[in-house]
Each structure stands twice: as structure tokens, then as C-alpha cells.
Amino acid sequence: MPSESLVVSVAQLSATPGDVETNALSAAAVVRGAADAGAKLLMFPQLSLVGYDLALFADPSCWVTENDPRLDVVRKAVQEAGVTAVVGAAYRWPDGTPWIASLVLRPDAEMLVHGKRNLHGQERDLFRPAGKGELLDVDGWRVALALCLDAGIPTHAEDAARDGAEVYAASALYTQEEARRMDIHFAARAMDHRMFSVVANHAGTGPGWRSCGGSGAWHPDGRRLTEAGTEPGLFTTALSRGELQALRDKDALAGYPRGAVTGR
């Protein structure tokens, strides 16, 4: 049976540039912290296993592949903790296709690979866009994943809502100049489609950017539920199915054509 609440943690952190092994060890420690906070879903920033620096990807060691042993420490932590963790990687498929990816590590030892659909700037020179992803089932909740610019494209969230998503969960890098943009994106995605939205943003700086921080969660009515500052940390909130359903029922009575309501 679906749970009445879903506890979600977002990890706002600064990666060690280009060091997948060290970042995986750090991720495993964060998984254990999220479990202590009661989380069932843990989101990391975009490219959290290597850092956001496109110049790094000339080095083959910065890419993750299927059954990569450097991920074993995170797999083990996830299985012991009972937390679904979404970590960010440059992923190369067996046929060589390169993705900016969210790797979904599940307590049942399964790994799912979700790719970024909307590439930004020079990302298009290094990666290929992914197709439409599948929803995740986390403790009976339907979760749609997004990667950074995906959340800035309204049709991305609309597709997720029409598929029945209840949570829109993103891994991102929003810079210091984009704090307002980030808040509007996730408030709008939540309110327009009556979904909870959450985002894990980077902390710190990288080549040509400084993060605005602000990781957190938004209610389906558009309110901010949690908001990080600019420092690294783990931020946790409980999402209420009852509050979500009450808003969806109200919309249905009003005849409002929200994607999350139509056809359900």
C-alpha cells in the first residue's frame, strides 16, 4: 500500500572535481545520514560523482559505466539503509552513447539509469539527449526525475504529470544569478500540476560559476517547504499524500485541466 507520507532528503554538496571514487565514498556517508533522518528518497545534485566541469570529461576515469565497481560503496549503503539514492554521473552506455545521467540506486540492488532530455550549451558537444524516462516507485509514491534544464522546460513536467507523477525530483546546478529562476521553476511545476517538487543543487563553486544553494522542496500549492542556504548540508522534509489529494480533488471539482488530474 502507498505510504501516507514520503520523507525525502536532498544533499546540497560540493564534489571533489574528477574523483568518482572519493565522491562515491562521500555519497555513501550521506545515504546513512538520510536513513537516520527517516528518508526513503535521497537526491544528489547533477553530476555529483564528478562535479560540474565539462573539461573533465576528456579523462575516461570521469565516466561511469554499467556495473562500475566504484559505485559498490554506494550500492552497499543503499541496501543497508533502505533508501533509494539518485546520484549524478557522466554515464557511458555499453554502445558508447554518452549521457548526463541520474543513477537510481535501489535497496533491492537494482540500478536504473535516467538521462537528461534537455542539454544546455556546451553539454551538447559531449552528450546525447535522453528520451522520456519512466516514473520511479518509492514507497508507493510515483516519482518523476529531472536534470537541471529539464525543469526549465514546462512540457517536461507536464509529461510527468500526465503519467501520474506525484513528486517531481530534480538534480541540478543553479548559479548565484539564478536563485529566483530556481524558485519560480519548482514552485510553478508543483502548483501547475499539483505535484510536490524537490531539488538538490550544488554547493560552492566551479569553473565560471558559483551556486545559489537553495535546495529544498515545494508544496503542490506552490509554497516553499524547505530552503537551504548556500552551505553544504542534508535537508529533509515529509511530503503528505493527504494534502496532495485534497488539492487534486478540489481541482477535479472545479474542472481544472491539470495534467496530474486528467485521466485519473
mmCIF file of C-alpha atoms in Angstrom:
data_model
loop_
_atom_site.group_PDB
_atom_site.id
_atom_site.type_symbol
_atom_site.label_atom_id
_atom_site.label_comp_id
_atom_site.label_asym_id
_atom_site.label_seq_id
_atom_site.Cartn_x
_atom_site.Cartn_y
_atom_site.Cartn_z
ATOM 1 C CA MET A 1 0.000 0.000 0.000
ATOM 2 C CA PRO A 2 1.273 3.513 -0.745
ATOM 3 C CA SER A 3 2.510 5.321 2.332
ATOM 4 C CA GLU A 4 0.660 8.377 3.638
ATOM 5 C CA SER A 5 3.885 10.368 3.683
ATOM 6 C CA LEU A 6 7.153 10.222 1.780
ATOM 7 C CA VAL A 7 10.250 11.504 3.531
ATOM 8 C CA VAL A 8 12.711 12.997 1.040
ATOM 9 C CA SER A 9 16.244 14.250 1.634
ATOM 10 C CA VAL A 10 18.219 16.474 -0.724
ATOM 11 C CA ALA A 11 22.004 16.627 -0.476
ATOM 12 C CA GLN A 12 23.485 20.030 -1.238
ATOM 13 C CA LEU A 13 27.176 19.317 -1.612
ATOM 14 C CA SER A 14 30.370 20.236 -3.393
ATOM 15 C CA ALA A 15 32.018 17.403 -5.306
ATOM 16 C CA THR A 16 35.735 16.665 -5.411
ATOM 17 C CA PRO A 17 36.447 17.509 -9.072
ATOM 18 C CA GLY A 18 37.004 14.473 -11.259
ATOM 19 C CA ASP A 19 37.276 11.935 -8.414
ATOM 20 C CA VAL A 20 34.431 9.435 -8.758
ATOM 21 C CA GLU A 21 35.801 7.136 -6.074
ATOM 22 C CA THR A 22 36.068 9.862 -3.410
ATOM 23 C CA ASN A 23 32.650 11.289 -4.277
ATOM 24 C CA ALA A 24 31.101 7.825 -4.098
ATOM 25 C CA LEU A 25 32.525 7.366 -0.600
ATOM 26 C CA SER A 26 31.049 10.721 0.404
ATOM 27 C CA ALA A 27 27.702 9.758 -1.118
ATOM 28 C CA ALA A 28 27.626 6.556 0.918
ATOM 29 C CA ALA A 29 28.057 8.568 4.126
ATOM 30 C CA VAL A 30 25.212 10.890 3.057
ATOM 31 C CA VAL A 31 22.979 7.860 2.409
ATOM 32 C CA ARG A 32 23.480 6.777 6.004
ATOM 33 C CA GLY A 33 22.654 10.297 7.206
ATOM 34 C CA ALA A 34 19.471 10.336 5.149
ATOM 35 C CA ALA A 35 18.438 6.998 6.610
ATOM 36 C CA ASP A 36 18.952 8.382 10.116
ATOM 37 C CA ALA A 37 16.599 11.243 9.132
ATOM 38 C CA GLY A 38 13.956 8.727 8.051
ATOM 39 C CA ALA A 39 14.259 9.386 4.304
ATOM 40 C CA LYS A 40 13.141 6.885 1.681
ATOM 41 C CA LEU A 41 14.344 9.001 -1.259
ATOM 42 C CA LEU A 42 17.659 10.869 -1.417
ATOM 43 C CA MET A 43 18.519 13.272 -4.249
ATOM 44 C CA PHE A 44 22.041 14.425 -5.164
ATOM 45 C CA PRO A 45 22.986 17.318 -7.496
ATOM 46 C CA GLN A 46 23.614 16.946 -11.221
ATOM 47 C CA LEU A 47 26.976 15.237 -11.913
ATOM 48 C CA SER A 48 27.512 14.803 -8.171
ATOM 49 C CA LEU A 49 30.009 11.965 -8.673
ATOM 50 C CA VAL A 50 32.453 14.157 -10.576
ATOM 51 C CA GLY A 51 31.464 17.840 -10.290
ATOM 52 C CA TYR A 52 30.185 20.233 -12.941
ATOM 53 C CA ASP A 53 33.208 20.981 -15.116
ATOM 54 C CA LEU A 54 32.815 19.914 -18.738
ATOM 55 C CA ALA A 55 36.582 19.984 -19.271
ATOM 56 C CA LEU A 56 36.877 16.950 -17.004
ATOM 57 C CA PHE A 57 35.257 14.579 -19.451
ATOM 58 C CA ALA A 58 38.311 14.281 -21.667
ATOM 59 C CA ASP A 59 39.523 11.943 -18.894
ATOM 60 C CA PRO A 60 37.935 8.480 -19.258
ATOM 61 C CA SER A 61 38.074 7.946 -15.486
ATOM 62 C CA CYS A 62 35.419 10.645 -15.050
ATOM 63 C CA TRP A 63 32.854 8.498 -16.831
ATOM 64 C CA VAL A 64 30.770 5.828 -15.097
ATOM 65 C CA THR A 65 29.756 2.625 -16.842
ATOM 66 C CA GLU A 66 27.436 -0.287 -16.179
ATOM 67 C CA ASN A 67 28.489 -2.290 -13.092
ATOM 68 C CA ASP A 68 31.199 0.268 -12.289
ATOM 69 C CA PRO A 69 32.928 -1.060 -9.124
ATOM 70 C CA ARG A 70 33.429 2.472 -7.794
ATOM 71 C CA LEU A 71 29.678 2.580 -7.146
ATOM 72 C CA ASP A 72 29.752 -0.508 -4.929
ATOM 73 C CA VAL A 73 30.193 1.512 -1.745
ATOM 74 C CA VAL A 74 27.017 3.472 -2.518
ATOM 75 C CA ARG A 75 25.133 0.315 -3.529
ATOM 76 C CA LYS A 76 26.036 -1.282 -0.200
ATOM 77 C CA ALA A 77 24.971 1.792 1.794
ATOM 78 C CA VAL A 78 21.646 1.969 -0.046
ATOM 79 C CA GLN A 79 20.881 -1.689 0.558
ATOM 80 C CA GLU A 80 21.753 -1.470 4.246
ATOM 81 C CA ALA A 81 19.834 1.783 4.754
ATOM 82 C CA GLY A 82 16.710 1.010 2.703
ATOM 83 C CA VAL A 83 16.995 4.355 0.890
ATOM 84 C CA THR A 84 16.609 4.955 -2.858
ATOM 85 C CA ALA A 85 19.501 7.258 -3.820
ATOM 86 C CA VAL A 86 19.719 9.277 -7.044
ATOM 87 C CA VAL A 87 23.335 10.210 -7.801
ATOM 88 C CA GLY A 88 24.595 12.275 -10.733
ATOM 89 C CA ALA A 89 27.090 10.919 -13.258
ATOM 90 C CA ALA A 90 28.506 11.157 -16.737
ATOM 91 C CA TYR A 91 27.340 7.759 -17.940
ATOM 92 C CA ARG A 92 28.534 5.839 -20.988
ATOM 93 C CA TRP A 93 26.258 3.073 -22.231
ATOM 94 C CA PRO A 94 27.806 -0.195 -23.483
ATOM 95 C CA ASP A 95 27.283 1.009 -27.073
ATOM 96 C CA GLY A 96 29.206 4.217 -26.286
ATOM 97 C CA THR A 97 26.241 6.587 -26.017
ATOM 98 C CA PRO A 98 27.151 9.374 -23.528
ATOM 99 C CA TRP A 99 24.516 10.737 -21.119
ATOM 100 C CA ILE A 100 24.341 13.204 -18.291
ATOM 101 C CA ALA A 101 22.563 10.778 -16.024
ATOM 102 C CA SER A 102 20.830 10.239 -12.741
ATOM 103 C CA LEU A 103 21.754 6.797 -11.460
ATOM 104 C CA VAL A 104 18.943 5.409 -9.323
ATOM 105 C CA LEU A 105 20.402 3.009 -6.766
ATOM 106 C CA ARG A 106 17.677 0.998 -5.081
ATOM 107 C CA PRO A 107 17.639 -1.078 -1.898
ATOM 108 C CA ASP A 108 16.809 -4.194 -3.961
ATOM 109 C CA ALA A 109 20.238 -3.805 -5.675
ATOM 110 C CA GLU A 110 18.727 -2.663 -8.978
ATOM 111 C CA MET A 111 20.287 0.334 -10.733
ATOM 112 C CA LEU A 112 18.197 2.402 -13.135
ATOM 113 C CA VAL A 113 19.724 4.979 -15.494
ATOM 114 C CA HIS A 114 17.738 8.135 -16.194
ATOM 115 C CA GLY A 115 19.115 10.618 -18.730
ATOM 116 C CA LYS A 116 18.892 14.363 -19.239
ATOM 117 C CA ARG A 117 16.483 15.237 -22.048
ATOM 118 C CA ASN A 118 17.340 18.922 -22.487
ATOM 119 C CA LEU A 119 21.049 19.590 -22.775
ATOM 120 C CA HIS A 120 22.466 23.036 -22.054
ATOM 121 C CA GLY A 121 25.112 24.905 -24.035
ATOM 122 C CA GLN A 122 28.379 23.003 -24.468
ATOM 123 C CA GLU A 123 26.825 19.871 -22.954
ATOM 124 C CA ARG A 124 25.534 19.239 -26.473
ATOM 125 C CA ASP A 125 29.114 18.748 -27.694
ATOM 126 C CA LEU A 126 29.791 15.945 -25.200
ATOM 127 C CA PHE A 127 26.496 14.206 -24.503
ATOM 128 C CA ARG A 128 23.413 12.943 -26.278
ATOM 129 C CA PRO A 129 19.886 13.833 -25.140
ATOM 130 C CA ALA A 130 17.902 11.060 -23.490
ATOM 131 C CA GLY A 131 14.354 10.109 -24.294
ATOM 132 C CA LYS A 132 11.402 10.187 -21.944
ATOM 133 C CA GLY A 133 12.112 8.466 -18.647
ATOM 134 C CA GLU A 134 9.963 6.149 -16.582
ATOM 135 C CA LEU A 135 8.465 7.070 -13.218
ATOM 136 C CA LEU A 136 10.028 5.588 -10.105
ATOM 137 C CA ASP A 137 8.058 3.819 -7.406
ATOM 138 C CA VAL A 138 9.367 4.872 -3.998
ATOM 139 C CA ASP A 139 7.366 3.585 -1.048
ATOM 140 C CA GLY A 140 4.252 3.563 -3.250
ATOM 141 C CA TRP A 141 4.766 7.148 -4.499
ATOM 142 C CA ARG A 142 5.212 7.907 -8.198
ATOM 143 C CA VAL A 143 8.355 9.988 -8.688
ATOM 144 C CA ALA A 144 9.495 11.717 -11.898
ATOM 145 C CA LEU A 145 13.160 12.660 -12.284
ATOM 146 C CA ALA A 146 14.530 15.798 -13.911
ATOM 147 C CA LEU A 147 18.045 17.037 -14.580
ATOM 148 C CA CYS A 148 18.636 20.804 -14.344
ATOM 149 C CA LEU A 149 17.396 22.387 -17.600
ATOM 150 C CA ASP A 150 14.672 19.733 -17.837
ATOM 151 C CA ALA A 151 12.903 21.570 -15.022
ATOM 152 C CA GLY A 152 13.060 24.803 -17.010
ATOM 153 C CA ILE A 153 11.096 23.276 -19.899
ATOM 154 C CA PRO A 154 7.402 23.275 -18.891
ATOM 155 C CA THR A 155 6.492 20.323 -21.112
ATOM 156 C CA HIS A 156 8.934 18.096 -19.224
ATOM 157 C CA ALA A 157 6.932 18.403 -16.010
ATOM 158 C CA GLU A 158 3.668 18.247 -17.961
ATOM 159 C CA ASP A 159 4.677 14.867 -19.405
ATOM 160 C CA ALA A 160 5.499 13.628 -15.919
ATOM 161 C CA ALA A 161 2.176 14.844 -14.535
ATOM 162 C CA ARG A 162 0.207 13.183 -17.309
ATOM 163 C CA ASP A 163 1.983 9.935 -16.481
ATOM 164 C CA GLY A 164 0.714 10.285 -12.904
ATOM 165 C CA ALA A 165 3.745 11.684 -11.086
ATOM 166 C CA GLU A 166 3.190 12.808 -7.508
ATOM 167 C CA VAL A 167 6.737 14.078 -6.944
ATOM 168 C CA TYR A 168 8.936 15.958 -9.423
ATOM 169 C CA ALA A 169 12.502 15.426 -8.207
ATOM 170 C CA ALA A 170 15.447 17.223 -9.790
ATOM 171 C CA SER A 171 19.224 17.140 -9.661
ATOM 172 C CA ALA A 172 20.601 20.496 -10.720
ATOM 173 C CA LEU A 173 23.133 23.280 -10.855
ATOM 174 C CA TYR A 174 21.573 26.715 -10.433
ATOM 175 C CA THR A 175 24.091 29.543 -10.149
ATOM 176 C CA GLN A 176 24.135 32.591 -7.896
ATOM 177 C CA GLU A 177 22.359 34.642 -10.576
ATOM 178 C CA GLU A 178 19.601 32.055 -10.911
ATOM 179 C CA ALA A 179 18.159 31.869 -7.392
ATOM 180 C CA ARG A 180 14.863 33.469 -8.403
ATOM 181 C CA ARG A 181 14.723 31.359 -11.550
ATOM 182 C CA MET A 182 15.090 28.172 -9.492
ATOM 183 C CA ASP A 183 12.343 29.158 -7.067
ATOM 184 C CA ILE A 184 9.942 30.019 -9.888
ATOM 185 C CA HIS A 185 10.681 26.818 -11.789
ATOM 186 C CA PHE A 186 9.915 24.474 -8.931
ATOM 187 C CA ALA A 187 7.040 26.461 -7.472
ATOM 188 C CA ALA A 188 5.403 26.530 -10.915
ATOM 189 C CA ARG A 189 5.983 22.841 -11.626
ATOM 190 C CA ALA A 190 4.459 21.964 -8.264
ATOM 191 C CA MET A 191 1.482 24.309 -8.415
ATOM 192 C CA ASP A 192 0.611 23.916 -12.095
ATOM 193 C CA HIS A 193 0.490 20.127 -11.914
ATOM 194 C CA ARG A 194 -0.343 19.540 -8.248
ATOM 195 C CA MET A 195 2.849 17.629 -7.544
ATOM 196 C CA PHE A 196 5.405 18.069 -4.818
ATOM 197 C CA SER A 197 8.707 19.238 -6.278
ATOM 198 C CA VAL A 198 12.189 18.867 -4.813
ATOM 199 C CA VAL A 199 15.653 19.838 -5.998
ATOM 200 C CA ALA A 200 19.214 19.063 -4.950
ATOM 201 C CA ASN A 201 21.562 21.858 -6.024
ATOM 202 C CA HIS A 202 25.335 22.026 -5.795
ATOM 203 C CA ALA A 203 27.119 23.923 -3.046
ATOM 204 C CA GLY A 204 30.234 26.007 -3.605
ATOM 205 C CA THR A 205 31.892 26.971 -6.870
ATOM 206 C CA GLY A 206 33.250 25.567 -10.109
ATOM 207 C CA PRO A 207 34.784 26.882 -13.336
ATOM 208 C CA GLY A 208 32.853 30.042 -14.125
ATOM 209 C CA TRP A 209 30.037 29.508 -11.612
ATOM 210 C CA ARG A 210 29.015 29.937 -8.001
ATOM 211 C CA SER A 211 25.982 28.020 -6.792
ATOM 212 C CA CYS A 212 22.977 29.831 -5.320
ATOM 213 C CA GLY A 213 22.289 26.880 -2.998
ATOM 214 C CA GLY A 214 18.620 26.876 -2.050
ATOM 215 C CA SER A 215 17.999 23.141 -2.318
ATOM 216 C CA GLY A 216 14.664 22.053 -0.904
ATOM 217 C CA ALA A 217 11.021 21.201 -1.512
ATOM 218 C CA TRP A 218 7.817 22.892 -2.687
ATOM 219 C CA HIS A 219 4.200 22.079 -1.827
ATOM 220 C CA PRO A 220 1.629 21.385 -4.583
ATOM 221 C CA ASP A 221 0.118 24.804 -3.807
ATOM 222 C CA GLY A 222 3.465 26.428 -4.752
ATOM 223 C CA ARG A 223 4.729 27.178 -1.234
ATOM 224 C CA ARG A 224 8.329 26.577 -0.260
ATOM 225 C CA LEU A 225 8.519 23.813 2.349
ATOM 226 C CA THR A 226 12.278 23.779 2.922
ATOM 227 C CA GLU A 227 15.101 26.007 1.710
ATOM 228 C CA ALA A 228 18.799 25.537 2.207
ATOM 229 C CA GLY A 229 21.216 28.402 2.398
ATOM 230 C CA THR A 230 24.414 28.272 0.358
ATOM 231 C CA GLU A 231 26.405 25.928 2.606
ATOM 232 C CA PRO A 232 26.653 22.141 2.180
ATOM 233 C CA GLY A 233 24.124 20.078 4.070
ATOM 234 C CA LEU A 234 21.379 17.469 4.056
ATOM 235 C CA PHE A 235 17.811 18.795 4.079
ATOM 236 C CA THR A 236 14.820 16.576 4.773
ATOM 237 C CA THR A 237 11.063 17.014 4.549
ATOM 238 C CA ALA A 238 7.953 14.830 4.725
ATOM 239 C CA LEU A 239 5.503 15.044 1.826
ATOM 240 C CA SER A 240 1.829 14.457 2.680
ATOM 241 C CA ARG A 241 -0.350 12.356 0.383
ATOM 242 C CA GLY A 242 -3.486 13.695 2.081
ATOM 243 C CA GLU A 243 -2.580 17.310 1.296
ATOM 244 C CA LEU A 244 -1.752 16.394 -2.287
ATOM 245 C CA GLN A 245 -5.018 14.523 -2.812
ATOM 246 C CA ALA A 246 -7.109 17.303 -1.269
ATOM 247 C CA LEU A 247 -5.757 19.791 -3.826
ATOM 248 C CA ARG A 248 -6.252 17.369 -6.708
ATOM 249 C CA ASP A 249 -9.817 16.672 -5.623
ATOM 250 C CA LYS A 250 -10.527 20.399 -5.420
ATOM 251 C CA ASP A 251 -9.162 20.879 -8.934
ATOM 252 C CA ALA A 252 -11.238 17.994 -10.257
ATOM 253 C CA LEU A 253 -14.423 19.513 -8.844
ATOM 254 C CA ALA A 254 -13.569 22.830 -10.453
ATOM 255 C CA GLY A 255 -12.892 21.171 -13.803
ATOM 256 C CA TYR A 256 -9.334 22.485 -13.902
ATOM 257 C CA PRO A 257 -7.436 20.596 -16.648
ATOM 258 C CA ARG A 258 -4.268 19.810 -14.758
ATOM 259 C CA GLY A 259 -2.093 17.053 -16.178
ATOM 260 C CA ALA A 260 -1.921 15.277 -12.844
ATOM 261 C CA VAL A 261 -5.704 15.072 -12.648
ATOM 262 C CA THR A 262 -6.854 14.316 -16.186
ATOM 263 C CA GLY A 263 -7.344 10.646 -16.881
ATOM 264 C CA ARG A 264 -7.081 9.637 -13.212
#
